[in-house]
Amino acid sequence: MEKLHVILVNPRIPPNTGNIARLCAATGTTLHLVHPLGFDTDDKSLRRAGLDYWEHVDVLHHDSFDDAIEKSGDGPILLFSAKAEKNYTHGDYKHGARLVFGAETTGLPEEVKSLYPESLYLIPIWGKVRSLNLSTAVGIALYEGYRQLSEW
């Protein structure tokens, strides 16, 4: 059975990516990292956040967003943005779905969002912050996907 994919476009903060890698190891989800990254993948804080789970993470590196999309299968594409209008719970979470997140400081590039405008989803925030931590957002979306797929 095909699982979900998490695609991180130009992540900047090593501990966030480490936490997401650990989440991917816990769920059997493939992690795709689109370069350039804001850190070296042997960064100590990246490894520390993932602890001893790195050997259990299926991590693929890509030179471009297009390459990540091409090599991550043909499942639906869900882009997550604080500027989207559709709620993340309404996403098309089918087997092989690709959950795409942008950098912590800038979000998804406009050129990526413009490729799939009908696939933009928002994780609502009620408090007085402008965004969620990237690893928190990935966790929310990923577990919603598996909830909808009933993969417990």
Coordinates of C-alpha atoms in Angstrom, one line a residue, residues 27-145:
T27 CA 4.5 7.1 10.1
G28 CA 6.4 5.4 7.2
T29 CA 6.1 8.5 5.2
T30 CA 8.7 9.4 2.5
L31 CA 10.4 12.8 3.1
H32 CA 11.5 14.8 0.0
L33 CA 13.9 17.7 0.6
V34 CA 14.0 20.4 -2.2
H35 CA 17.4 22.2 -2.3
P36 CA 18.8 24.6 -1.6
L37 CA 18.4 23.9 2.1
G38 CA 19.3 26.4 4.8
F39 CA 21.7 23.9 6.5
D40 CA 23.9 21.0 5.8
T41 CA 22.3 17.6 6.2
D42 CA 25.0 16.5 8.6
D43 CA 24.1 19.5 10.9
K44 CA 24.3 18.4 14.5
S45 CA 21.0 20.0 15.4
L46 CA 19.2 18.3 12.5
R47 CA 20.5 14.9 13.6
R48 CA 19.7 15.6 17.3
A49 CA 16.1 16.4 16.5
G50 CA 15.8 13.2 14.5
L51 CA 17.7 11.3 17.3
D52 CA 18.4 7.8 16.3
Y53 CA 15.6 7.5 13.8
W54 CA 17.5 8.6 10.7
E55 CA 18.1 5.1 9.4
H56 CA 14.3 4.6 9.4
V57 CA 13.5 7.6 7.3
D58 CA 13.2 7.4 3.5
V59 CA 14.7 10.7 2.6
L60 CA 15.1 11.8 -1.0
H61 CA 16.9 15.0 -2.1
H62 CA 15.9 17.0 -5.1
D63 CA 17.5 19.9 -7.0
S64 CA 14.1 21.5 -7.8
F65 CA 10.5 21.4 -7.0
D66 CA 9.7 20.0 -10.4
D67 CA 12.1 17.1 -9.8
A68 CA 10.4 16.4 -6.4
I69 CA 7.0 16.3 -8.0
E70 CA 8.2 14.1 -10.9
K71 CA 9.9 11.6 -8.5
S72 CA 7.2 11.4 -5.8
G73 CA 4.6 9.5 -7.7
D74 CA 1.3 10.6 -9.2
G75 CA -0.8 11.1 -6.1
P76 CA -2.8 14.3 -5.5
I77 CA -0.8 17.5 -4.6
L78 CA -1.7 19.4 -1.5
L79 CA 0.1 22.7 -0.9
F80 CA -0.1 24.3 2.5
S81 CA 0.0 28.1 2.9
A82 CA -1.1 30.6 5.5
K83 CA -2.6 32.6 2.6
A84 CA -4.9 29.8 1.3
E85 CA -8.6 29.8 1.8
K86 CA -9.6 26.1 1.8
N87 CA -9.4 24.3 5.1
Y88 CA -6.8 21.5 5.3
T89 CA -9.4 19.0 6.3
H90 CA -11.0 19.3 2.8
G91 CA -7.8 18.1 1.0
D92 CA -7.7 15.2 -1.3
Y93 CA -5.8 12.8 1.0
K94 CA -5.6 9.7 -1.2
H95 CA -2.8 7.1 -1.1
G96 CA 0.4 8.6 -2.6
A97 CA -0.8 12.2 -1.8
R98 CA 2.1 14.7 -1.8
L99 CA 1.9 17.3 1.1
V100 CA 4.0 20.3 0.1
F101 CA 5.3 22.9 2.6
G102 CA 7.5 26.0 2.1
A103 CA 10.4 27.4 4.1
E104 CA 9.8 28.6 7.6
T105 CA 10.6 32.2 6.9
T106 CA 9.0 32.7 3.5
G107 CA 6.4 29.9 2.9
L108 CA 5.9 28.4 -0.5
P109 CA 7.3 30.4 -3.4
E110 CA 4.7 32.1 -5.5
E111 CA 5.8 30.2 -8.6
V112 CA 5.0 26.9 -6.8
K113 CA 1.6 28.2 -5.6
S114 CA 0.7 29.4 -9.1
L115 CA 1.2 25.9 -10.5
Y116 CA -1.5 24.4 -8.3
P117 CA -3.9 27.2 -7.2
E118 CA -6.8 24.8 -6.7
S119 CA -4.7 22.7 -4.3
L120 CA -3.9 25.3 -1.7
Y121 CA -4.9 24.6 1.9
L122 CA -4.9 26.5 5.1
I123 CA -4.4 25.3 8.7
P124 CA -6.5 27.8 10.6
I125 CA -5.0 29.9 13.4
W126 CA -7.2 31.6 15.9
G127 CA -4.6 33.2 18.1
K128 CA -2.4 36.2 17.6
V129 CA 0.4 34.6 15.7
R130 CA 1.0 34.8 12.0
S131 CA 2.0 31.2 11.4
L132 CA 2.6 27.7 13.0
N133 CA 5.9 26.1 13.4
L134 CA 6.7 24.1 10.2
S135 CA 7.0 20.8 12.0
T136 CA 3.7 21.4 13.8
A137 CA 2.0 22.2 10.5
V138 CA 3.4 19.0 8.9
G139 CA 2.2 16.9 11.8
I140 CA -1.3 18.3 11.6
A141 CA -1.6 17.8 7.9
L142 CA 0.1 14.4 7.8
Y143 CA -2.1 12.9 10.6
E144 CA -5.2 14.3 9.0
G145 CA -4.2 12.5 5.8

